[in-house]
Amino acid sequence: MELYFLDRNFTAISLPVDTAVSVVWALRYHECGSFTVVLPLTEGMPGSGENSAVLLALASQAVYLCDRERCGRIETLICRDGLLQLEGRLLECLLYDRVASADTVYSGTAAEAVMAALGDWAEGLPLLVEDAMPVAGETAQYSMKAGDRLGKWIHETLAVSGASYTITMKDGRLFFALVTGTDRSLDSEPGVNRAIFSEEFGNIASLEEELYREDAYSRIYVEGGDGTVVTVDRAETPEERRESYKKAADLRPEDYDTNEAYLAALTGRGEALLDAAGARYRLSCIAEYDVEPRFGTDYGLGDICEIYSPATAVRTAARLTALDVVQEGGMVRLYPCFGDSVIRLKTALA
């Protein structure tokens, strides 16, 4: 992976650097991504062989860093133990720098609201807008408050429709685009290449399963249209009991032949609600970099992929919302996270 130091005009100020100790591109779908790069201070850097002060002064001229595929703004420089550590955010941060100066309400689809807000608050940025991909969603009103960060507001607005945005650099120019992931699960449309991750296929190095119960409940009280309340309880122990109360005004005794049938309908509604709010599994895995499906070719950030755990027979279709691309020791590894919650990659970078 060759790295290029760029100035604020996205012009290279050095020859490619290929001696990085570690490179981590933290790609995010519904938020701004980031990067961390560790370089030998006196090898492969511009002005190789010069003292640390000169190298740091030269490196500070680099406002951006790219690897031809990704580009980000350098925001932190740390010199320690003969190493130079660079940290920053990807180009989506340019819109996080823009702040709305007035309360505004946008009407239309999510895509239309985003494009209108972009015109209002991104003035002066050299952004070329690519043809917007269709973003699903009905016409609605989208409120923006004075002080809202434009990039964060766009991410939150598009996330409701499963969409996001990107800012990429091509030939020294910046392009803004709305993006929507492709469904590559087993339920995808015919003709779509599927992306399936399973130990059975040998395309993941490890699989982690986490059980989440914070949104789950094990006892539910269901109130019918006449005020009758039934209780459905699945808690195995009192300590596991988490309660919820739901109304089912659409269920009324006069719509059933017997009271037993009415109570059975209320109980059935409670069972269905417990099923919908039961404990949730989140699967995350480390994907092999050079085994199909291949990132960037067979699937990408925002795509809905299929994950299967043979050990527990848990199968889920989940959106790829976070991906860490890690280059260390001459190897490239992928650490994907599927689902709306992001698992932060913990690294021990010097």
Short mmCIF file of C-alpha atoms in Angstrom, two decimals:
data_model
loop_
_atom_site.label_atom_id
_atom_site.label_comp_id
_atom_site.label_asym_id
_atom_site.label_seq_id
_atom_site.Cartn_x
_atom_site.Cartn_y
_atom_site.Cartn_z
CA MET A 1 0.00 0.00 0.00
CA GLU A 2 1.65 3.20 -1.16
CA LEU A 3 0.84 6.39 0.72
CA TYR A 4 0.92 9.88 -0.73
CA PHE A 5 1.29 13.14 1.17
CA LEU A 6 -0.87 15.90 -0.30
CA ASP A 7 -1.18 19.60 0.33
CA ARG A 8 -4.49 21.44 0.76
CA ASN A 9 -4.89 21.57 -3.01
CA PHE A 10 -4.59 17.76 -3.17
CA THR A 11 -1.26 17.98 -4.94
CA ALA A 12 1.37 15.39 -4.04
CA ILE A 13 4.36 16.89 -2.22
CA SER A 14 6.44 13.69 -2.01
CA LEU A 15 7.18 10.43 -3.70
CA PRO A 16 5.07 7.44 -2.62
CA VAL A 17 5.89 6.09 0.84
CA ASP A 18 5.71 2.29 1.22
CA THR A 19 7.50 1.72 4.53
CA ALA A 20 4.57 2.10 6.90
CA VAL A 21 4.72 0.04 10.09
CA SER A 22 0.94 0.05 10.39
CA VAL A 23 -1.97 1.54 8.47
CA VAL A 24 -5.57 1.40 9.69
CA TRP A 25 -8.38 2.83 7.59
CA ALA A 26 -11.52 2.82 9.75
CA LEU A 27 -14.32 3.01 7.17
CA ARG A 28 -17.76 3.91 8.49
CA TYR A 29 -21.14 3.97 6.72
CA HIS A 30 -23.29 6.15 8.95
CA GLU A 31 -20.55 8.35 10.39
CA CYS A 32 -17.23 9.86 9.41
CA GLY A 33 -14.40 7.35 9.10
CA SER A 34 -10.86 7.82 10.36
CA PHE A 35 -7.32 6.57 9.87
CA THR A 36 -4.13 5.93 11.84
CA VAL A 37 -0.75 5.52 10.17
CA VAL A 38 2.58 4.73 11.83
CA LEU A 39 5.73 5.43 9.81
CA PRO A 40 9.45 5.10 10.51
CA LEU A 41 10.61 8.63 11.11
CA THR A 42 13.77 8.35 9.04
CA GLU A 43 12.91 5.73 6.42
CA GLY A 44 10.80 6.25 3.34
CA MET A 45 9.76 9.72 4.45
CA PRO A 46 10.32 12.84 2.38
CA GLY A 47 13.87 13.99 3.05
CA SER A 48 14.98 10.58 4.33
CA GLY A 49 17.98 10.75 6.63
CA GLU A 50 17.32 14.26 7.97
CA ASN A 51 16.79 14.96 11.63
CA SER A 52 13.43 14.67 13.35
CA ALA A 53 12.75 18.40 13.50
CA VAL A 54 13.17 18.81 9.76
CA LEU A 55 11.04 15.74 9.05
CA LEU A 56 8.24 16.92 11.29
CA ALA A 57 8.32 20.35 9.70
CA LEU A 58 8.07 18.76 6.27
CA ALA A 59 5.33 16.36 7.31
CA SER A 60 3.28 19.24 8.71
CA GLN A 61 2.95 20.56 5.16
CA ALA A 62 0.90 17.48 4.31
CA VAL A 63 -2.70 18.44 4.95
CA TYR A 64 -4.05 15.20 3.48
CA LEU A 65 -2.95 11.60 3.10
CA CYS A 66 -4.19 9.10 0.51
CA ASP A 67 -3.55 5.59 -0.83
CA ARG A 68 -5.22 6.13 -4.23
CA GLU A 69 -8.40 4.46 -2.93
CA ARG A 70 -8.95 6.48 0.26
CA CYS A 71 -8.06 9.98 1.29
CA GLY A 72 -8.20 11.69 4.65
CA ARG A 73 -7.16 14.88 6.40
CA ILE A 74 -4.24 14.67 8.81
CA GLU A 75 -5.30 16.16 12.14
CA THR A 76 -2.69 14.84 14.59
CA LEU A 77 1.07 14.34 14.32
CA ILE A 78 2.88 12.42 17.06
CA CYS A 79 6.64 11.84 17.06
CA ARG A 80 7.77 9.14 19.47
CA ASP A 81 10.51 6.49 19.66
CA GLY A 82 11.66 7.00 16.10
CA LEU A 83 8.12 6.71 14.74
CA LEU A 84 5.75 9.25 13.25
CA GLN A 85 2.06 8.57 13.96
CA LEU A 86 -0.50 10.34 11.81
CA GLU A 87 -4.18 10.42 12.73
CA GLY A 88 -7.15 12.01 11.06
CA ARG A 89 -10.56 11.59 9.47
CA LEU A 90 -11.70 10.71 5.98
CA LEU A 91 -12.96 13.37 3.60
CA GLU A 92 -16.53 13.22 4.89
CA CYS A 93 -15.15 15.35 7.73
CA LEU A 94 -15.26 18.36 5.38
CA LEU A 95 -19.02 18.49 5.90
CA TYR A 96 -18.67 17.92 9.64
CA ASP A 97 -16.78 21.22 9.68
CA ARG A 98 -19.80 23.05 8.31
CA VAL A 99 -22.38 24.21 10.86
CA ALA A 100 -25.92 25.40 10.15
CA SER A 101 -26.41 28.99 11.24
CA ALA A 102 -30.22 28.94 11.31
CA ASP A 103 -33.12 26.59 12.03
CA THR A 104 -34.32 25.14 8.74
CA VAL A 105 -37.02 22.69 7.68
CA TYR A 106 -36.61 20.78 4.42
CA SER A 107 -39.52 19.05 2.67
CA GLY A 108 -39.27 16.18 0.22
CA THR A 109 -37.50 12.86 0.17
CA ALA A 110 -34.40 12.31 2.28
CA ALA A 111 -32.23 12.74 -0.81
CA GLU A 112 -33.91 16.01 -1.73
CA ALA A 113 -33.54 17.34 1.80
CA VAL A 114 -29.85 16.45 1.85
CA MET A 115 -29.15 18.10 -1.48
CA ALA A 116 -30.98 21.25 -0.36
CA ALA A 117 -29.01 21.39 2.90
CA LEU A 118 -25.79 20.85 0.96
CA GLY A 119 -26.59 23.88 -1.16
CA ASP A 120 -27.34 25.99 1.92
CA TRP A 121 -24.40 25.11 4.17
CA ALA A 122 -21.56 23.75 2.00
CA GLU A 123 -20.97 26.92 0.03
CA GLY A 124 -17.35 27.37 -1.00
CA LEU A 125 -16.39 23.71 -0.84
CA PRO A 126 -15.12 22.48 -4.24
CA LEU A 127 -17.57 19.57 -4.31
CA LEU A 128 -18.78 18.08 -7.56
CA VAL A 129 -22.06 16.24 -7.08
CA GLU A 130 -22.25 12.88 -8.77
CA ASP A 131 -25.58 11.56 -10.02
CA ALA A 132 -27.50 10.80 -6.85
CA MET A 133 -28.52 7.20 -6.39
CA PRO A 134 -32.19 6.80 -5.51
CA VAL A 135 -32.77 6.88 -1.77
CA ALA A 136 -35.90 5.08 -0.66
CA GLY A 137 -38.34 6.92 1.53
CA GLU A 138 -41.53 8.90 1.42
CA THR A 139 -41.87 12.64 1.29
CA ALA A 140 -41.47 14.13 4.75
CA GLN A 141 -40.15 17.14 6.63
CA TYR A 142 -36.59 17.15 7.93
CA SER A 143 -35.66 19.65 10.62
CA MET A 144 -32.20 21.10 11.08
CA LYS A 145 -31.31 23.19 14.10
CA ALA A 146 -28.88 26.07 14.19
CA GLY A 147 -25.54 24.66 15.31
CA ASP A 148 -26.08 21.21 13.74
CA ARG A 149 -23.02 19.86 11.97
CA LEU A 150 -23.92 19.36 8.34
CA GLY A 151 -22.13 16.02 7.90
CA LYS A 152 -23.63 14.51 11.04
CA TRP A 153 -27.10 15.73 10.08
CA ILE A 154 -26.76 14.19 6.59
CA HIS A 155 -25.63 10.86 8.02
CA GLU A 156 -28.56 10.77 10.47
CA THR A 157 -31.09 11.82 7.82
CA LEU A 158 -29.95 9.20 5.31
CA ALA A 159 -29.55 6.43 7.88
CA VAL A 160 -33.32 6.15 8.23
CA SER A 161 -33.45 5.05 4.58
CA GLY A 162 -30.40 2.80 4.88
CA ALA A 163 -28.33 5.25 2.85
CA SER A 164 -25.20 7.31 3.41
CA TYR A 165 -22.88 9.69 1.58
CA THR A 166 -19.27 9.74 0.44
CA ILE A 167 -16.70 12.32 -0.51
CA THR A 168 -13.99 10.89 -2.74
CA MET A 169 -11.01 12.35 -4.53
CA LYS A 170 -10.49 11.66 -8.22
CA ASP A 171 -7.73 13.36 -10.17
CA GLY A 172 -7.40 16.04 -7.53
CA ARG A 173 -11.11 16.86 -7.48
CA LEU A 174 -13.67 16.15 -4.77
CA PHE A 175 -16.91 14.32 -5.53
CA PHE A 176 -19.97 14.10 -3.29
CA ALA A 177 -22.36 11.20 -3.78
CA LEU A 178 -25.33 9.61 -2.06
CA VAL A 179 -24.84 5.87 -1.69
CA THR A 180 -27.15 3.00 -0.91
CA GLY A 181 -25.89 -0.49 -0.17
CA THR A 182 -26.90 -3.48 -2.23
CA ASP A 183 -28.75 -6.42 -0.69
CA ARG A 184 -26.35 -9.35 -1.17
CA SER A 185 -28.01 -11.66 1.35
CA LEU A 186 -29.84 -14.89 0.54
CA ASP A 187 -33.00 -12.80 0.09
CA SER A 188 -31.43 -10.61 -2.60
CA GLU A 189 -32.92 -10.16 -6.04
CA PRO A 190 -32.05 -12.74 -8.74
CA GLY A 191 -28.83 -11.90 -10.54
CA VAL A 192 -27.22 -10.08 -7.61
CA ASN A 193 -23.90 -11.46 -6.43
CA ARG A 194 -24.33 -12.68 -2.88
CA ALA A 195 -21.85 -12.10 -0.07
CA ILE A 196 -22.00 -14.90 2.49
CA PHE A 197 -19.63 -15.20 5.43
CA SER A 198 -19.32 -18.50 7.27
CA GLU A 199 -16.62 -20.69 8.74
CA GLU A 200 -17.99 -23.40 6.47
CA PHE A 201 -16.87 -21.41 3.44
CA GLY A 202 -13.43 -20.68 4.86
CA ASN A 203 -13.78 -16.96 4.21
CA ILE A 204 -13.62 -15.74 7.79
CA ALA A 205 -10.77 -16.08 10.22
CA SER A 206 -12.92 -15.82 13.32
CA LEU A 207 -16.52 -15.21 14.29
CA GLU A 208 -17.83 -13.52 17.41
CA GLU A 209 -21.39 -13.74 18.65
CA GLU A 210 -22.76 -11.34 21.22
CA LEU A 211 -26.14 -11.61 22.89
CA TYR A 212 -27.85 -8.31 23.59
CA ARG A 213 -30.75 -8.13 26.00
CA GLU A 214 -30.92 -4.40 26.68
CA ASP A 215 -33.94 -3.99 24.39
CA ALA A 216 -35.50 -7.34 25.26
CA TYR A 217 -38.21 -8.12 27.78
CA SER A 218 -39.47 -11.45 29.05
CA ARG A 219 -42.87 -10.52 30.51
CA ILE A 220 -45.51 -8.52 28.68
CA TYR A 221 -48.94 -7.29 29.70
CA VAL A 222 -51.37 -6.92 26.78
CA GLU A 223 -54.52 -4.83 27.23
CA GLY A 224 -57.43 -5.47 24.90
CA GLY A 225 -59.99 -3.00 23.63
CA ASP A 226 -62.28 -3.58 26.62
CA GLY A 227 -59.54 -3.23 29.22
CA THR A 228 -58.92 -6.94 29.70
CA VAL A 229 -55.26 -7.63 30.45
CA VAL A 230 -53.42 -10.89 29.84
CA THR A 231 -49.88 -11.71 30.91
CA VAL A 232 -47.33 -13.59 28.84
CA ASP A 233 -44.22 -14.53 30.79
CA ARG A 234 -41.13 -16.28 29.46
CA ALA A 235 -38.70 -15.42 32.25
CA GLU A 236 -36.99 -18.55 33.56
CA THR A 237 -35.96 -16.83 36.80
CA PRO A 238 -37.16 -13.67 38.59
CA GLU A 239 -33.77 -12.08 37.93
CA GLU A 240 -34.33 -12.37 34.16
CA ARG A 241 -37.77 -10.76 34.26
CA ARG A 242 -38.06 -7.53 32.30
CA GLU A 243 -41.55 -6.20 31.85
CA SER A 244 -43.39 -4.23 29.22
CA TYR A 245 -46.99 -3.06 28.78
CA LYS A 246 -48.68 -2.89 25.38
CA LYS A 247 -52.18 -1.94 24.31
CA ALA A 248 -54.07 -3.93 21.70
CA ALA A 249 -57.10 -1.72 21.18
CA ASP A 250 -57.85 -3.41 17.86
CA LEU A 251 -58.70 -6.66 19.68
CA ARG A 252 -62.23 -6.60 21.13
CA PRO A 253 -64.35 -9.40 22.65
CA GLU A 254 -67.29 -8.75 20.33
CA ASP A 255 -65.14 -9.83 17.39
CA TYR A 256 -64.75 -13.37 18.78
CA ASP A 257 -67.23 -16.19 19.30
CA THR A 258 -66.10 -16.99 22.83
CA ASN A 259 -64.21 -15.30 25.64
CA GLU A 260 -61.61 -18.06 25.42
CA ALA A 261 -60.96 -17.17 21.79
CA TYR A 262 -60.61 -13.50 22.71
CA LEU A 263 -58.10 -14.28 25.47
CA ALA A 264 -56.21 -16.55 23.10
CA ALA A 265 -55.94 -13.68 20.61
CA LEU A 266 -54.55 -11.37 23.29
CA THR A 267 -52.08 -14.05 24.35
CA GLY A 268 -51.05 -14.57 20.74
CA ARG A 269 -50.41 -10.85 20.37
CA GLY A 270 -48.23 -10.97 23.49
CA GLU A 271 -46.28 -13.96 22.15
CA ALA A 272 -45.67 -12.14 18.86
CA LEU A 273 -44.49 -9.01 20.66
CA LEU A 274 -42.08 -11.04 22.79
CA ASP A 275 -40.71 -12.70 19.66
CA ALA A 276 -40.15 -9.31 18.04
CA ALA A 277 -38.39 -7.88 21.10
CA GLY A 278 -36.47 -10.95 22.19
CA ALA A 279 -32.76 -11.19 22.82
CA ARG A 280 -30.76 -10.16 19.77
CA TYR A 281 -27.58 -11.69 18.44
CA ARG A 282 -24.92 -9.57 16.83
CA LEU A 283 -22.44 -11.41 14.69
CA SER A 284 -19.10 -9.90 13.79
CA CYS A 285 -16.26 -11.56 12.01
CA ILE A 286 -12.75 -11.08 10.71
CA ALA A 287 -12.92 -11.66 6.98
CA GLU A 288 -10.05 -13.10 5.01
CA TYR A 289 -8.68 -10.45 2.66
CA ASP A 290 -7.82 -12.63 -0.33
CA VAL A 291 -10.74 -15.07 -0.20
CA GLU A 292 -14.13 -14.61 -1.84
CA PRO A 293 -16.21 -12.61 -1.37
CA ARG A 294 -13.64 -9.87 -1.89
CA PHE A 295 -14.19 -6.42 -0.45
CA GLY A 296 -14.43 -3.77 -3.13
CA THR A 297 -15.27 -6.33 -5.79
CA ASP A 298 -17.98 -8.64 -4.46
CA TYR A 299 -19.31 -6.43 -1.67
CA GLY A 300 -18.79 -2.97 -0.25
CA LEU A 301 -19.54 -0.75 2.70
CA GLY A 302 -23.28 -0.45 3.20
CA ASP A 303 -24.12 -3.76 1.50
CA ILE A 304 -26.41 -6.23 3.26
CA CYS A 305 -24.51 -9.50 3.64
CA GLU A 306 -25.33 -12.94 5.01
CA ILE A 307 -23.51 -14.25 8.09
CA TYR A 308 -23.88 -17.81 9.29
CA SER A 309 -22.54 -19.51 12.42
CA PRO A 310 -22.61 -23.31 12.05
CA ALA A 311 -21.87 -23.79 15.75
CA THR A 312 -25.08 -22.12 16.93
CA ALA A 313 -27.07 -22.25 13.67
CA VAL A 314 -27.53 -18.49 13.90
CA ARG A 315 -28.02 -16.90 10.49
CA THR A 316 -28.54 -13.21 9.94
CA ALA A 317 -28.64 -10.71 7.11
CA ALA A 318 -26.99 -7.51 8.25
CA ARG A 319 -25.67 -4.32 6.71
CA LEU A 320 -21.92 -3.77 6.67
CA THR A 321 -21.72 -0.50 8.59
CA ALA A 322 -18.07 -0.52 9.68
CA LEU A 323 -14.89 -1.95 8.26
CA ASP A 324 -11.31 -1.60 9.45
CA VAL A 325 -8.72 -2.20 6.75
CA VAL A 326 -5.48 -3.00 8.57
CA GLN A 327 -2.05 -3.33 7.01
CA GLU A 328 0.67 -4.62 9.33
CA GLY A 329 3.71 -6.75 8.70
CA GLY A 330 3.10 -6.88 4.99
CA MET A 331 -0.38 -8.37 5.48
CA VAL A 332 -3.80 -6.81 4.95
CA ARG A 333 -6.69 -7.90 7.16
CA LEU A 334 -10.32 -6.87 7.20
CA TYR A 335 -12.34 -6.40 10.38
CA PRO A 336 -15.97 -5.94 9.33
CA CYS A 337 -18.87 -5.15 11.62
CA PHE A 338 -22.41 -5.88 10.52
CA GLY A 339 -25.32 -3.99 12.04
CA ASP A 340 -26.05 -0.49 13.20
CA SER A 341 -23.80 -0.73 16.26
CA VAL A 342 -20.12 -0.23 15.60
CA ILE A 343 -17.50 -2.30 17.39
CA ARG A 344 -14.38 -0.17 17.66
CA LEU A 345 -11.20 -1.92 16.65
CA LYS A 346 -8.70 -1.81 19.49
CA THR A 347 -5.13 -1.58 18.31
CA ALA A 348 -1.82 -1.23 20.11
CA LEU A 349 -0.24 1.23 17.71
CA ALA A 350 2.97 2.74 19.01
#
